[in-house]
C-alpha cells in the first residue's frame, strides 16, 4: 500500500536503488546500459539522448551562416574552374545543389568557367543537371552560350533536357545559334533538339543564326535539316535577315540550300 501511494518518479528512484543494492560489485546485468542503468530504470544511452535533443532543436544562426559560407566557397571555386578546390569544398560541406541569395549555383558556374573536370566533379557529387541559376539558365543553356560542346555532351549524358527553355523563353539550340556555336548545334541536334521551336521573339534557330551573322552556325543548321525557307512570326525568313545585314556569306548558304529569293534584292549584297 505504501509503494502504491508514491509518485512515479519516486518509484523509479526506488527501483534504481534496489537494483544497485542487489549488484554491489558493479557488474553489468543482462539488459543493462553501459552507463550503469538498466532497462527497468528508464535510463538512456547518453549519446542517443543527446542526438535526439539536437534533432529537435532548430538550426542556430551560426550553423546557417556556416552552411552559407560553405556553399559560397563552393560556388566561387566553381567560378574559378578549380577542380581541386571544388572537390575540397564539397568535402567541407558545400552543397552541389546550393543556390546563393544572388542566384548563383555551383554547376552553372562551373560550366560558365569552361572547366570540364570541375563540372564533372559536381555532377558526380549529385548536382542537378537541370537546375537554373538566378538568370534562368540551366547548365546546358550555359554550355550552349559559351560554345562548350564537350560539356553539353556530358550534361546530356547525365540527363539534361535538350529543349528546356530558359526564363527568357529560349532553348539551348537557339542560344547556340544566336552566338554562332556550330559545334554545340551539331551535338544538340544529334541528341534530339527540335529545329522548328521558336523563342519569344518568334524565331527558330536558323533565323537567329542569320540575324546574328554566323555563317558557320547557319551552315551547321542547314546540314542537320533546317528548312531554309522557315519563317519567323513576323513572316521574315533567314534570307531576309541576311539581305538586311548585307551578309553575303549567309545569303549564299541559304540560296544554295534552296531559300526562295522572292522580292528580295540580292544586288545590295554586291
Short mmCIF file of C-alpha atoms in Angstrom, two decimals:
data_model
loop_
_atom_site.label_atom_id
_atom_site.label_comp_id
_atom_site.label_asym_id
_atom_site.label_seq_id
_atom_site.Cartn_x
_atom_site.Cartn_y
_atom_site.Cartn_z
CA UNK A 1 0.00 0.00 0.00
CA UNK A 2 2.81 2.38 0.79
CA UNK A 3 4.54 1.83 -2.58
CA UNK A 4 1.29 2.32 -4.48
CA UNK A 5 0.84 5.75 -2.90
CA UNK A 6 4.27 7.02 -4.02
CA UNK A 7 4.60 9.25 -7.12
CA UNK A 8 6.01 7.61 -10.27
CA UNK A 9 9.37 9.41 -10.16
CA UNK A 10 9.93 8.12 -6.61
CA UNK A 11 9.08 4.60 -7.65
CA UNK A 12 11.74 4.88 -10.42
CA UNK A 13 14.27 6.08 -7.88
CA UNK A 14 13.42 3.18 -5.56
CA UNK A 15 13.81 0.70 -8.41
CA UNK A 16 17.25 2.03 -9.33
CA UNK A 17 18.35 1.99 -5.69
CA UNK A 18 17.18 -1.57 -5.15
CA UNK A 19 18.89 -2.78 -8.30
CA UNK A 20 22.12 -1.09 -7.28
CA UNK A 21 21.98 -2.73 -3.85
CA UNK A 22 21.37 -6.11 -5.44
CA UNK A 23 24.51 -5.67 -7.55
CA UNK A 24 27.14 -4.12 -5.22
CA UNK A 25 30.07 -5.29 -7.39
CA UNK A 26 29.04 -3.03 -10.24
CA UNK A 27 28.99 -5.91 -12.76
CA UNK A 28 26.67 -5.29 -15.71
CA UNK A 29 23.44 -7.19 -15.57
CA UNK A 30 21.64 -8.57 -18.61
CA UNK A 31 19.77 -5.69 -20.22
CA UNK A 32 21.92 -3.03 -18.54
CA UNK A 33 23.12 0.08 -20.44
CA UNK A 34 26.82 0.94 -20.48
CA UNK A 35 26.19 3.91 -18.16
CA UNK A 36 25.06 1.62 -15.37
CA UNK A 37 21.30 1.97 -15.63
CA UNK A 38 19.03 -0.87 -16.65
CA UNK A 39 16.11 -1.32 -18.95
CA UNK A 40 13.94 -1.11 -15.84
CA UNK A 41 15.27 2.23 -14.65
CA UNK A 42 14.38 4.02 -17.90
CA UNK A 43 17.94 5.38 -18.33
CA UNK A 44 19.03 6.04 -21.96
CA UNK A 45 22.38 5.89 -23.62
CA UNK A 46 23.78 9.42 -23.28
CA UNK A 47 24.90 9.65 -26.93
CA UNK A 48 21.46 8.67 -28.19
CA UNK A 49 19.69 11.07 -25.85
CA UNK A 50 21.95 13.95 -26.83
CA UNK A 51 21.41 13.21 -30.52
CA UNK A 52 17.65 13.15 -30.09
CA UNK A 53 17.72 16.51 -28.34
CA UNK A 54 19.86 18.03 -31.11
CA UNK A 55 17.43 16.87 -33.80
CA UNK A 56 14.54 18.60 -32.03
CA UNK A 57 16.37 21.92 -31.82
CA UNK A 58 16.23 24.45 -34.72
CA UNK A 59 19.46 25.30 -36.53
CA UNK A 60 21.28 28.15 -34.86
CA UNK A 61 22.17 31.32 -36.74
CA UNK A 62 25.80 30.21 -36.53
CA UNK A 63 25.01 26.87 -38.20
CA UNK A 64 23.06 28.56 -41.00
CA UNK A 65 25.83 31.10 -41.59
CA UNK A 66 28.42 28.32 -41.64
CA UNK A 67 26.44 26.44 -44.32
CA UNK A 68 26.06 29.60 -46.39
CA UNK A 69 29.80 30.18 -46.19
CA UNK A 70 30.49 26.61 -47.33
CA UNK A 71 28.08 26.97 -50.26
CA UNK A 72 29.56 30.31 -51.29
CA UNK A 73 33.08 28.88 -51.17
CA UNK A 74 31.98 26.03 -53.46
CA UNK A 75 30.37 28.40 -55.98
CA UNK A 76 33.47 30.58 -56.04
CA UNK A 77 35.69 27.54 -56.61
CA UNK A 78 33.42 26.51 -59.49
CA UNK A 79 33.56 30.01 -60.97
CA UNK A 80 37.34 29.84 -60.94
CA UNK A 81 37.21 26.48 -62.71
CA UNK A 82 39.37 24.94 -59.99
CA UNK A 83 38.67 21.17 -59.76
CA UNK A 84 40.81 20.62 -56.66
CA UNK A 85 39.10 23.46 -54.82
CA UNK A 86 35.69 22.18 -55.93
CA UNK A 87 36.49 18.74 -54.54
CA UNK A 88 37.77 20.24 -51.27
CA UNK A 89 34.72 22.48 -50.84
CA UNK A 90 32.31 19.62 -51.44
CA UNK A 91 34.19 17.54 -48.84
CA UNK A 92 33.99 20.50 -46.44
CA UNK A 93 30.19 20.63 -46.68
CA UNK A 94 29.46 22.78 -49.73
CA UNK A 95 26.26 21.57 -51.36
CA UNK A 96 26.37 20.77 -55.11
CA UNK A 97 22.75 21.94 -55.44
CA UNK A 98 23.12 25.10 -53.38
CA UNK A 99 21.65 28.34 -54.66
CA UNK A 100 23.13 31.53 -53.27
CA UNK A 101 20.99 34.53 -52.42
CA UNK A 102 22.14 36.19 -55.67
CA UNK A 103 21.03 33.15 -57.70
CA UNK A 104 24.42 31.61 -58.43
CA UNK A 105 24.66 27.82 -58.47
CA UNK A 106 27.79 25.62 -58.48
CA UNK A 107 27.10 23.64 -61.66
CA UNK A 108 26.12 26.58 -63.87
CA UNK A 109 29.17 28.44 -62.53
CA UNK A 110 31.45 25.52 -63.40
CA UNK A 111 30.06 25.31 -66.94
CA UNK A 112 30.46 29.06 -67.34
CA UNK A 113 34.12 28.71 -66.32
CA UNK A 114 34.70 26.17 -69.10
CA UNK A 115 36.47 23.66 -66.83
CA UNK A 116 35.20 20.20 -67.70
CA UNK A 117 36.70 18.49 -64.65
CA UNK A 118 35.09 20.94 -62.22
CA UNK A 119 31.74 20.28 -63.88
CA UNK A 120 32.26 16.51 -63.79
CA UNK A 121 33.08 16.54 -60.09
CA UNK A 122 29.88 18.39 -59.29
CA UNK A 123 27.76 16.04 -61.41
CA UNK A 124 29.35 13.03 -59.72
CA UNK A 125 28.63 14.67 -56.34
CA UNK A 126 24.93 14.80 -57.19
CA UNK A 127 24.42 18.22 -58.78
CA UNK A 128 21.09 18.57 -60.62
CA UNK A 129 21.93 18.98 -64.32
CA UNK A 130 18.66 20.83 -64.96
CA UNK A 131 18.87 23.39 -62.16
CA UNK A 132 18.57 27.05 -63.21
CA UNK A 133 20.63 29.91 -61.89
CA UNK A 134 19.23 33.29 -60.93
CA UNK A 135 19.25 34.43 -64.56
CA UNK A 136 17.13 31.45 -65.58
CA UNK A 137 19.83 29.48 -67.41
CA UNK A 138 20.39 25.76 -66.99
CA UNK A 139 23.89 24.24 -67.23
CA UNK A 140 23.08 23.08 -70.78
CA UNK A 141 21.94 26.57 -71.78
CA UNK A 142 25.20 27.96 -70.41
CA UNK A 143 27.22 25.37 -72.32
CA UNK A 144 25.41 26.43 -75.49
CA UNK A 145 26.01 30.11 -74.86
CA UNK A 146 29.71 29.55 -74.19
CA UNK A 147 30.23 27.07 -77.02
CA UNK A 148 31.30 24.17 -74.80
CA UNK A 149 30.34 21.18 -76.97
CA UNK A 150 32.04 18.55 -74.82
CA UNK A 151 30.35 19.89 -71.71
CA UNK A 152 26.99 19.86 -73.49
CA UNK A 153 27.54 16.21 -74.43
CA UNK A 154 28.31 15.22 -70.82
CA UNK A 155 25.33 17.15 -69.47
CA UNK A 156 23.04 15.39 -71.95
CA UNK A 157 24.57 12.04 -71.00
CA UNK A 158 23.77 12.90 -67.37
CA UNK A 159 20.10 13.66 -68.02
CA UNK A 160 19.95 17.29 -69.15
CA UNK A 161 16.73 18.13 -71.01
CA UNK A 162 17.74 19.06 -74.55
CA UNK A 163 14.93 21.54 -75.32
CA UNK A 164 14.49 23.01 -71.84
CA UNK A 165 13.62 26.69 -72.03
CA UNK A 166 15.47 29.36 -70.10
CA UNK A 167 13.42 32.01 -68.34
CA UNK A 168 13.74 34.23 -71.43
CA UNK A 169 11.96 31.54 -73.48
CA UNK A 170 14.99 30.38 -75.46
CA UNK A 171 16.21 26.81 -75.87
CA UNK A 172 19.87 25.75 -75.79
CA UNK A 173 19.79 25.32 -79.59
CA UNK A 174 18.56 28.88 -80.07
CA UNK A 175 21.25 30.15 -77.70
CA UNK A 176 23.91 28.29 -79.67
CA UNK A 177 22.56 29.64 -82.98
CA UNK A 178 22.36 33.21 -81.74
CA UNK A 179 26.05 33.19 -80.80
CA UNK A 180 27.29 31.03 -83.67
CA UNK A 181 28.25 27.89 -81.71
CA UNK A 182 28.33 25.44 -84.61
CA UNK A 183 29.84 22.50 -82.70
CA UNK A 184 27.21 22.76 -79.96
CA UNK A 185 24.47 22.97 -82.59
CA UNK A 186 25.55 19.62 -84.04
CA UNK A 187 25.63 17.99 -80.58
CA UNK A 188 22.19 19.29 -79.63
CA UNK A 189 20.51 18.29 -82.88
CA UNK A 190 22.13 14.86 -82.75
CA UNK A 191 20.56 14.45 -79.30
CA UNK A 192 17.10 15.44 -80.46
CA UNK A 193 16.87 19.23 -80.28
CA UNK A 194 13.97 20.49 -82.38
CA UNK A 195 14.80 22.83 -85.24
CA UNK A 196 11.33 24.34 -85.51
CA UNK A 197 10.92 25.58 -81.93
CA UNK A 198 10.51 29.37 -81.75
CA UNK A 199 11.62 31.69 -78.98
CA UNK A 200 9.52 34.50 -77.53
CA UNK A 201 10.50 36.74 -80.43
CA UNK A 202 9.03 34.15 -82.78
CA UNK A 203 12.30 32.98 -84.36
CA UNK A 204 13.63 29.42 -84.80
CA UNK A 205 17.33 28.64 -84.57
CA UNK A 206 18.15 29.18 -88.27
CA UNK A 207 16.77 32.70 -88.28
CA UNK A 208 18.62 33.50 -85.06
CA UNK A 209 21.87 32.36 -86.67
CA UNK A 210 21.17 34.52 -89.73
CA UNK A 211 20.20 37.51 -87.62
CA UNK A 212 23.43 37.10 -85.67
CA UNK A 213 25.52 36.91 -88.84
CA UNK A 214 27.05 33.48 -88.18
CA UNK A 215 27.78 31.57 -91.41
CA UNK A 216 29.20 28.52 -89.61
CA UNK A 217 26.07 28.20 -87.48
CA UNK A 218 23.80 28.68 -90.50
CA UNK A 219 25.74 26.00 -92.39
CA UNK A 220 25.56 23.59 -89.43
CA UNK A 221 21.80 24.06 -89.11
CA UNK A 222 21.25 23.55 -92.84
CA UNK A 223 23.38 20.41 -92.74
CA UNK A 224 21.23 18.88 -89.98
CA UNK A 225 17.98 19.62 -91.78
CA UNK A 226 16.83 23.16 -91.03
CA UNK A 227 14.32 24.47 -93.57
CA UNK A 228 15.97 27.37 -95.48
CA UNK A 229 12.53 28.91 -96.04
CA UNK A 230 11.36 28.80 -92.45
CA UNK A 231 9.62 31.98 -91.34
CA UNK A 232 9.51 33.85 -88.09
CA UNK A 233 6.30 35.03 -86.51
CA UNK A 234 6.83 38.30 -88.38
CA UNK A 235 6.84 36.41 -91.73
CA UNK A 236 10.51 37.21 -92.28
CA UNK A 237 12.90 34.49 -93.42
CA UNK A 238 16.53 33.84 -92.67
CA UNK A 239 17.38 35.18 -96.14
CA UNK A 240 15.53 38.40 -95.37
CA UNK A 241 17.84 38.95 -92.41
CA UNK A 242 20.93 38.11 -94.45
CA UNK A 243 19.94 40.73 -97.02
CA UNK A 244 19.05 43.22 -94.32
CA UNK A 245 22.51 42.75 -92.80
CA UNK A 246 24.15 42.73 -96.25
CA UNK A 247 25.69 39.42 -95.27
CA UNK A 248 26.84 37.78 -98.50
CA UNK A 249 28.23 34.64 -96.83
CA UNK A 250 24.99 33.77 -95.06
CA UNK A 251 22.86 34.67 -98.07
CA UNK A 252 24.88 32.42 -100.38
CA UNK A 253 24.50 29.48 -97.99
CA UNK A 254 20.75 29.96 -97.81
CA UNK A 255 20.24 30.39 -101.55
CA UNK A 256 22.37 27.32 -102.26
CA UNK A 257 20.21 25.35 -99.82
CA UNK A 258 17.06 26.41 -101.67
CA UNK A 259 15.95 29.61 -99.97
CA UNK A 260 13.37 31.48 -102.05
CA UNK A 261 14.57 34.93 -103.08
CA UNK A 262 11.14 36.31 -103.93
CA UNK A 263 11.16 40.10 -103.91
CA UNK A 264 14.43 40.33 -102.03
CA UNK A 265 17.20 42.14 -103.88
CA UNK A 266 20.50 40.31 -103.71
CA UNK A 267 22.19 43.05 -105.69
CA UNK A 268 22.51 45.05 -102.50
CA UNK A 269 24.99 42.41 -101.32
CA UNK A 270 27.46 43.09 -104.14
#
